[in-house]
PDB file of C-alpha atoms in Angstrom:
ATOM      1  CA  GLU A  30     176.777  92.755  76.396  1.00 78.00           C
ATOM      2  CA  LEU A  31     176.045  95.172  79.552  1.00 84.00           C
ATOM      3  CA  LYS A  32     178.874  93.936  82.150  1.00 90.00           C
ATOM      4  CA  VAL A  33     177.896  95.898  85.423  1.00 94.00           C
ATOM      5  CA  GLU A  34     181.050  95.214  88.192  1.00 96.00           C
ATOM      6  CA  GLN A  35     180.678  95.585  91.567  1.00 97.00           C
ATOM      7  CA  ASN A  36     183.924  96.392  94.437  1.00 96.00           C
ATOM      8  CA  PRO A  37     184.678  96.185  96.344  1.00 97.00           C
ATOM      9  CA  LEU A  38     182.532  92.418  96.347  1.00 96.00           C
ATOM     10  CA  PHE A  39     182.389  91.429 100.639  1.00 96.00           C
ATOM     11  CA  LEU A  40     183.640  94.225 103.294  1.00 94.00           C
ATOM     12  CA  SER A  41     184.240  93.962 106.164  1.00 95.00           C
ATOM     13  CA  MET A  42     184.153  98.058 108.560  1.00 92.00           C
ATOM     14  CA  GLN A  43     184.215  98.722 111.998  1.00 94.00           C
ATOM     15  CA  GLU A  44     181.153 101.425 113.385  1.00 96.00           C
ATOM     16  CA  GLY A  45     182.074 104.801 112.614  1.00 96.00           C
ATOM     17  CA  LYS A  46     184.102 104.481 109.409  1.00 95.00           C
ATOM     18  CA  ASN A  47     183.777 105.581 105.999  1.00 96.00           C
ATOM     19  CA  TYR A  48     184.165 103.869 103.100  1.00 95.00           C
ATOM     20  CA  THR A  49     182.702 103.438  99.146  1.00 97.00           C
ATOM     21  CA  ILE A  50     181.562 100.307  97.298  1.00 97.00           C
ATOM     22  CA  TYR A  51     181.845 101.438  93.156  1.00 98.00           C
ATOM     23  CA  CYS A  52     180.254 100.790  90.250  1.00 97.00           C
ATOM     24  CA  ASN A  53     181.762 100.237  86.498  1.00 96.00           C
ATOM     25  CA  TYR A  54     179.680  99.637  83.833  1.00 93.00           C
ATOM     26  CA  SER A  55     180.475  98.818  80.525  1.00 91.00           C
ATOM     27  CA  THR A  56     177.807 100.213  78.015  1.00 83.00           C
ATOM     28  CA  THR A  57     176.231 103.591  77.964  1.00 79.00           C
ATOM     29  CA  SER A  58     173.354 104.133  80.401  1.00 77.00           C
ATOM     30  CA  ASP A  59     171.697 107.454  82.331  1.00 73.00           C
ATOM     31  CA  ARG A  60     169.831 105.130  84.688  1.00 87.00           C
ATOM     32  CA  LEU A  61     170.962 103.155  87.832  1.00 93.00           C
ATOM     33  CA  TYR A  62     170.076 102.180  90.987  1.00 95.00           C
ATOM     34  CA  TRP A  63     170.679 101.146  94.557  1.00 97.00           C
ATOM     35  CA  TYR A  64     169.434  98.265  96.115  1.00 95.00           C
ATOM     36  CA  ARG A  65     169.681  96.988  99.827  1.00 96.00           C
ATOM     37  CA  GLN A  66     168.535  93.222 100.405  1.00 93.00           C
ATOM     38  CA  ASP A  67     168.986  91.582 103.408  1.00 93.00           C
ATOM     39  CA  PRO A  68     169.674  87.543 104.190  1.00 89.00           C
ATOM     40  CA  GLY A  69     166.775  86.281 102.692  1.00 85.00           C
ATOM     41  CA  LYS A  70     164.748  89.522 102.110  1.00 88.00           C
ATOM     42  CA  SER A  71     163.870  91.055  99.114  1.00 89.00           C
ATOM     43  CA  LEU A  72     165.440  94.040  97.030  1.00 92.00           C
ATOM     44  CA  GLU A  73     164.833  97.241  98.713  1.00 92.00           C
ATOM     45  CA  SER A  74     165.597 100.238  96.363  1.00 92.00           C
ATOM     46  CA  LEU A  75     167.992 103.321  97.648  1.00 95.00           C
ATOM     47  CA  PHE A  76     168.541 105.104  95.122  1.00 95.00           C
ATOM     48  CA  VAL A  77     167.239 106.205  92.160  1.00 93.00           C
ATOM     49  CA  LEU A  78     170.348 108.130  89.552  1.00 93.00           C
ATOM     50  CA  LEU A  79     169.129 109.214  86.259  1.00 87.00           C
ATOM     51  CA  SER A  80     170.939 112.135  85.491  1.00 84.00           C
ATOM     52  CA  ASN A  81     175.520 112.203  84.823  1.00 83.00           C
ATOM     53  CA  GLY A  82     175.988 113.983  88.099  1.00 85.00           C
ATOM     54  CA  ALA A  83     173.591 113.203  90.151  1.00 89.00           C
ATOM     55  CA  VAL A  84     173.846 112.674  93.624  1.00 93.00           C
ATOM     56  CA  LYS A  85     171.070 111.573  95.979  1.00 95.00           C
ATOM     57  CA  GLN A  86     171.269 110.869 100.073  1.00 97.00           C
ATOM     58  CA  GLU A  87     169.143 109.200 102.820  1.00 95.00           C
ATOM     59  CA  GLY A  88     171.045 108.986 106.237  1.00 96.00           C
ATOM     60  CA  ARG A  89     174.224 107.835 106.271  1.00 96.00           C
ATOM     61  CA  LEU A  90     174.052 106.570 102.404  1.00 97.00           C
ATOM     62  CA  MET A  91     174.712 108.659  99.409  1.00 98.00           C
ATOM     63  CA  ALA A  92     175.077 107.744  95.761  1.00 98.00           C
ATOM     64  CA  SER A  93     176.145 109.655  92.735  1.00 96.00           C
ATOM     65  CA  LEU A  94     176.662 108.694  89.245  1.00 94.00           C
ATOM     66  CA  ASP A  95     178.725 110.131  86.826  1.00 93.00           C
ATOM     67  CA  THR A  96     178.080 108.398  82.931  1.00 89.00           C
ATOM     68  CA  LYS A  97     180.811 109.914  81.228  1.00 90.00           C
ATOM     69  CA  ALA A  98     183.088 107.410  83.526  1.00 92.00           C
ATOM     70  CA  ARG A  99     180.353 104.881  83.453  1.00 92.00           C
ATOM     71  CA  LEU A 100     181.386 104.778  87.225  1.00 95.00           C
ATOM     72  CA  SER A 101     177.746 105.457  90.369  1.00 96.00           C
ATOM     73  CA  THR A 102     179.299 105.305  93.477  1.00 97.00           C
ATOM     74  CA  LEU A 103     177.710 104.386  97.370  1.00 98.00           C
ATOM     75  CA  HIS A 104     179.637 105.896  99.555  1.00 98.00           C
ATOM     76  CA  ILE A 105     178.666 105.481 103.363  1.00 96.00           C
ATOM     77  CA  THR A 106     179.484 108.001 106.286  1.00 96.00           C
ATOM     78  CA  ALA A 107     179.994 106.777 109.869  1.00 94.00           C
ATOM     79  CA  ALA A 108     178.332 103.853 109.681  1.00 94.00           C
ATOM     80  CA  VAL A 109     176.662 101.800 112.177  1.00 95.00           C
ATOM     81  CA  HIS A 110     175.909  98.368 112.609  1.00 95.00           C
ATOM     82  CA  ASP A 111     172.358  98.500 111.202  1.00 95.00           C
ATOM     83  CA  LEU A 112     173.924  98.965 107.309  1.00 96.00           C
ATOM     84  CA  SER A 113     174.616  95.671 107.631  1.00 97.00           C
ATOM     85  CA  ALA A 114     173.661  94.359 104.642  1.00 96.00           C
ATOM     86  CA  THR A 115     174.764  93.645 100.913  1.00 95.00           C
ATOM     87  CA  TYR A 116     174.391  95.708  98.305  1.00 97.00           C
ATOM     88  CA  PHE A 117     173.379  95.783  94.650  1.00 96.00           C
ATOM     89  CA  CYS A 118     173.813  97.980  91.272  1.00 96.00           C
ATOM     90  CA  ALA A 119     171.487  97.831  89.121  1.00 95.00           C
ATOM     91  CA  VAL A 120     171.969  99.094  85.308  1.00 92.00           C
ATOM     92  CA  ASP A 121     168.915 100.016  83.080  1.00 87.00           C
ATOM     93  CA  MET A 122     168.768  99.990  79.621  1.00 75.00           C
ATOM     94  CA  TYR A 123     165.689 100.674  78.062  1.00 74.00           C
ATOM     95  CA  SER A 124     165.802 104.770  77.824  1.00 62.00           C
ATOM     96  CA  GLY A 125     169.612 103.503  75.581  1.00 57.00           C
ATOM     97  CA  GLY A 126     167.340 101.612  73.131  1.00 62.00           C
ATOM     98  CA  GLY A 127     168.916  98.875  74.526  1.00 63.00           C
ATOM     99  CA  ALA A 128     167.342  95.754  76.399  1.00 69.00           C
ATOM    100  CA  ASP A 129     164.681  96.092  79.012  1.00 77.00           C
ATOM    101  CA  GLY A 130     165.038  95.111  82.361  1.00 85.00           C
ATOM    102  CA  LEU A 131     168.010  96.052  85.214  1.00 91.00           C
ATOM    103  CA  THR A 132     171.259  94.239  85.044  1.00 92.00           C
ATOM    104  CA  PHE A 133     172.850  93.601  88.318  1.00 94.00           C
ATOM    105  CA  GLY A 134     176.268  93.481  89.497  1.00 95.00           C
ATOM    106  CA  LYS A 135     177.309  90.965  91.533  1.00 95.00           C
ATOM    107  CA  GLY A 136     176.344  92.826  95.364  1.00 95.00           C
ATOM    108  CA  THR A 137     178.234  94.109  97.930  1.00 96.00           C
ATOM    109  CA  HIS A 138     178.247  91.856 100.545  1.00 96.00           C
ATOM    110  CA  LEU A 139     178.801  95.046 103.570  1.00 96.00           C
ATOM    111  CA  ILE A 140     179.408  93.995 107.264  1.00 96.00           C
ATOM    112  CA  ILE A 141     179.859  96.072 110.296  1.00 96.00           C
ATOM    113  CA  GLN A 142     181.374  96.151 113.483  1.00 93.00           C
ATOM    114  CA  PRO A 143     180.840  97.166 116.507  1.00 86.00           C
TER     115      PRO A 143
ATOM    116  CA  GLU B  13     151.467 101.600 100.740  1.00 77.00           C
ATOM    117  CA  PRO B  14     151.641  99.715  97.657  1.00 79.00           C
ATOM    118  CA  GLU B  15     153.425  96.941  96.796  1.00 91.00           C
ATOM    119  CA  VAL B  16     154.259  93.678  94.799  1.00 95.00           C
ATOM    120  CA  THR B  17     153.528  90.699  96.935  1.00 96.00           C
ATOM    121  CA  GLN B  18     153.918  87.343  95.309  1.00 97.00           C
ATOM    122  CA  THR B  19     152.351  83.988  97.000  1.00 96.00           C
ATOM    123  CA  PRO B  20     153.711  81.780  97.851  1.00 96.00           C
ATOM    124  CA  SER B  21     156.624  82.520  99.877  1.00 95.00           C
ATOM    125  CA  HIS B  22     158.794  78.922  99.305  1.00 96.00           C
ATOM    126  CA  GLN B  23     157.803  76.111  97.616  1.00 97.00           C
ATOM    127  CA  VAL B  24     159.821  72.713  98.216  1.00 98.00           C
ATOM    128  CA  THR B  25     158.788  70.851  94.295  1.00 97.00           C
ATOM    129  CA  GLN B  26     160.571  67.471  92.694  1.00 97.00           C
ATOM    130  CA  MET B  27     162.429  67.789  89.968  1.00 97.00           C
ATOM    131  CA  GLY B  28     160.420  67.490  86.633  1.00 97.00           C
ATOM    132  CA  GLN B  29     157.678  68.313  88.527  1.00 98.00           C
ATOM    133  CA  GLU B  30     155.358  71.936  87.137  1.00 98.00           C
ATOM    134  CA  VAL B  31     155.465  74.880  89.746  1.00 98.00           C
ATOM    135  CA  ILE B  32     153.658  78.201  88.773  1.00 97.00           C
ATOM    136  CA  LEU B  33     154.667  81.342  90.806  1.00 98.00           C
ATOM    137  CA  ARG B  34     152.413  83.433  91.277  1.00 97.00           C
ATOM    138  CA  CYS B  35     152.219  87.558  91.341  1.00 97.00           C
ATOM    139  CA  VAL B  36     150.036  90.196  92.035  1.00 97.00           C
ATOM    140  CA  PRO B  37     151.546  93.799  90.381  1.00 96.00           C
ATOM    141  CA  ILE B  38     150.999  97.271  91.270  1.00 94.00           C
ATOM    142  CA  SER B  39     147.652  97.967  89.808  1.00 91.00           C
ATOM    143  CA  ASN B  40     147.880 100.445  88.233  1.00 90.00           C
ATOM    144  CA  HIS B  41     151.266  99.083  86.586  1.00 93.00           C
ATOM    145  CA  LEU B  42     151.632  98.168  83.322  1.00 92.00           C
ATOM    146  CA  TYR B  43     154.824  96.178  82.941  1.00 93.00           C
ATOM    147  CA  PHE B  44     155.894  93.182  84.869  1.00 95.00           C
ATOM    148  CA  TYR B  45     159.278  91.931  85.052  1.00 96.00           C
ATOM    149  CA  TRP B  46     160.635  88.374  86.400  1.00 97.00           C
ATOM    150  CA  TYR B  47     164.593  88.179  88.193  1.00 97.00           C
ATOM    151  CA  ARG B  48     165.855  84.690  88.946  1.00 97.00           C
ATOM    152  CA  GLN B  49     168.513  85.100  92.323  1.00 95.00           C
ATOM    153  CA  ILE B  50     170.354  81.282  92.132  1.00 95.00           C
ATOM    154  CA  LEU B  51     172.085  81.502  96.580  1.00 90.00           C
ATOM    155  CA  GLY B  52     174.564  84.372  97.272  1.00 87.00           C
ATOM    156  CA  GLN B  53     174.634  85.558  93.525  1.00 90.00           C
ATOM    157  CA  LYS B  54     173.070  88.610  91.586  1.00 90.00           C
ATOM    158  CA  VAL B  55     170.129  89.068  90.687  1.00 94.00           C
ATOM    159  CA  GLU B  56     169.550  87.939  86.451  1.00 95.00           C
ATOM    160  CA  PHE B  57     166.506  89.032  84.155  1.00 94.00           C
ATOM    161  CA  LEU B  58     164.701  86.433  83.406  1.00 96.00           C
ATOM    162  CA  VAL B  59     161.387  88.064  81.377  1.00 96.00           C
ATOM    163  CA  SER B  60     159.048  91.259  80.934  1.00 94.00           C
ATOM    164  CA  PHE B  61     155.703  91.342  80.203  1.00 94.00           C
ATOM    165  CA  TYR B  62     153.548  93.881  78.317  1.00 92.00           C
ATOM    166  CA  ASN B  63     150.255  94.024  76.363  1.00 90.00           C
ATOM    167  CA  ASN B  64     149.947  90.529  77.297  1.00 91.00           C
ATOM    168  CA  GLU B  65     152.568  89.785  75.260  1.00 92.00           C
ATOM    169  CA  ILE B  66     156.456  89.027  76.280  1.00 94.00           C
ATOM    170  CA  SER B  67     158.688  91.899  75.030  1.00 91.00           C
ATOM    171  CA  GLU B  68     161.689  90.194  76.512  1.00 91.00           C
ATOM    172  CA  LYS B  69     163.544  87.383  77.606  1.00 92.00           C
ATOM    173  CA  SER B  70     167.032  86.367  78.894  1.00 92.00           C
ATOM    174  CA  GLU B  71     168.839  83.469  77.455  1.00 92.00           C
ATOM    175  CA  ILE B  72     167.593  81.900  80.480  1.00 94.00           C
ATOM    176  CA  PHE B  73     164.359  82.330  79.870  1.00 96.00           C
ATOM    177  CA  ASP B  74     164.118  78.826  77.649  1.00 94.00           C
ATOM    178  CA  ASP B  75     161.231  76.504  76.743  1.00 95.00           C
ATOM    179  CA  GLN B  76     160.514  75.379  80.133  1.00 96.00           C
ATOM    180  CA  PHE B  77     159.698  78.711  81.370  1.00 97.00           C
ATOM    181  CA  SER B  78     156.630  80.568  80.436  1.00 97.00           C
ATOM    182  CA  VAL B  79     154.539  83.988  81.582  1.00 97.00           C
ATOM    183  CA  GLU B  80     150.981  84.535  81.806  1.00 95.00           C
ATOM    184  CA  ARG B  81     148.660  86.996  82.945  1.00 93.00           C
ATOM    185  CA  PRO B  82     145.443  85.244  83.389  1.00 87.00           C
ATOM    186  CA  ASP B  83     143.313  88.058  84.792  1.00 88.00           C
ATOM    187  CA  GLY B  84     143.380  91.590  85.175  1.00 79.00           C
ATOM    188  CA  SER B  85     144.956  90.677  88.896  1.00 87.00           C
ATOM    189  CA  ASN B  86     147.615  88.387  88.169  1.00 94.00           C
ATOM    190  CA  PHE B  87     151.030  87.314  87.257  1.00 96.00           C
ATOM    191  CA  THR B  88     152.331  83.863  86.704  1.00 97.00           C
ATOM    192  CA  LEU B  89     155.801  81.862  85.823  1.00 98.00           C
ATOM    193  CA  LYS B  90     155.307  78.769  85.127  1.00 98.00           C
ATOM    194  CA  ILE B  91     158.685  76.688  84.967  1.00 98.00           C
ATOM    195  CA  ARG B  92     157.123  73.106  83.447  1.00 96.00           C
ATOM    196  CA  SER B  93     159.585  70.629  84.116  1.00 95.00           C
ATOM    197  CA  THR B  94     162.018  71.949  87.658  1.00 97.00           C
ATOM    198  CA  LYS B  95     165.574  71.777  87.615  1.00 97.00           C
ATOM    199  CA  LEU B  96     167.454  71.006  90.601  1.00 97.00           C
ATOM    200  CA  GLU B  97     169.845  73.736  89.267  1.00 96.00           C
ATOM    201  CA  ASP B  98     166.293  75.499  89.392  1.00 97.00           C
ATOM    202  CA  SER B  99     166.646  76.406  92.518  1.00 98.00           C
ATOM    203  CA  ALA B 100     166.897  79.686  93.776  1.00 97.00           C
ATOM    204  CA  MET B 101     164.541  83.128  94.940  1.00 96.00           C
ATOM    205  CA  TYR B 102     162.644  84.716  91.811  1.00 97.00           C
ATOM    206  CA  PHE B 103     161.600  88.057  92.423  1.00 97.00           C
ATOM    207  CA  CYS B 104     158.549  89.941  90.825  1.00 97.00           C
ATOM    208  CA  ALA B 105     158.685  93.424  89.526  1.00 96.00           C
ATOM    209  CA  SER B 106     156.435  96.161  88.097  1.00 94.00           C
ATOM    210  CA  SER B 107     156.432  99.487  86.930  1.00 92.00           C
ATOM    211  CA  VAL B 108     153.964 101.935  85.804  1.00 90.00           C
ATOM    212  CA  SER B 109     155.648 102.485  82.428  1.00 84.00           C
ATOM    213  CA  ARG B 110     159.020 102.066  80.866  1.00 80.00           C
ATOM    214  CA  PRO B 111     161.804 103.331  81.735  1.00 77.00           C
ATOM    215  CA  THR B 112     160.200 104.208  85.192  1.00 81.00           C
ATOM    216  CA  GLU B 113     161.380 102.941  88.330  1.00 86.00           C
ATOM    217  CA  ALA B 114     160.301  98.596  88.923  1.00 89.00           C
ATOM    218  CA  PHE B 115     159.170  98.148  92.608  1.00 92.00           C
ATOM    219  CA  PHE B 116     159.827  94.202  93.459  1.00 94.00           C
ATOM    220  CA  GLY B 117     157.868  91.094  95.107  1.00 95.00           C
ATOM    221  CA  GLN B 118     159.139  89.708  98.082  1.00 94.00           C
ATOM    222  CA  GLY B 119     160.375  86.396  95.897  1.00 95.00           C
ATOM    223  CA  THR B 120     160.120  83.332  96.378  1.00 97.00           C
ATOM    224  CA  ARG B 121     162.293  80.988  97.127  1.00 96.00           C
ATOM    225  CA  LEU B 122     161.919  77.866  94.595  1.00 98.00           C
ATOM    226  CA  THR B 123     163.279  74.687  96.385  1.00 98.00           C
ATOM    227  CA  VAL B 124     163.613  71.570  93.933  1.00 98.00           C
ATOM    228  CA  VAL B 125     164.658  68.240  95.617  1.00 97.00           C
TER     229      VAL B 125
END
């Protein structure tokens, strides 16, 4: 059974600071997604990481994927209040001959304080 | 920009009642999914659907759940006899093929009382 673990699950940080969210998964996969969710809202796709060593950046967020370590990171640079949300990583097993559907981590609830 | 649309946005139902959650996937997509998120918890895969049949389902998707594509545009999730623990946000998603990115709808919040 695929396990996806995120840490931290809760993060309170100040504006202007940098921080990293980690996503570990238990089985081989080369396709990983990061989503943002605001309270009561849907899942907004942030990044699609498709291969080992993939790195993508959008504004103050940068995501990377190390398939050998089964680890993805979401790095926040110079955080601003608008980035406060819950961030989920999700692993896709399908291309590895695994089950259909995404397996999500528990999410990281991020609060950025002025 | 094409999007997945879900109706209703919020539904309240009494325990034991049947509910149908509706989704209109993106028009050229062929793979359809339902996910569930209990309040404050992670998103969980329920079922995938392709070529008018279920391709995969999770342990959560028991006999009280069913899915259907009744016409060329809608994709529905039916819960036959709702329980209190079915209260959750239900997300529909679709993708053009596999494996490609699935796009999520805005969700239906189901409250069972």
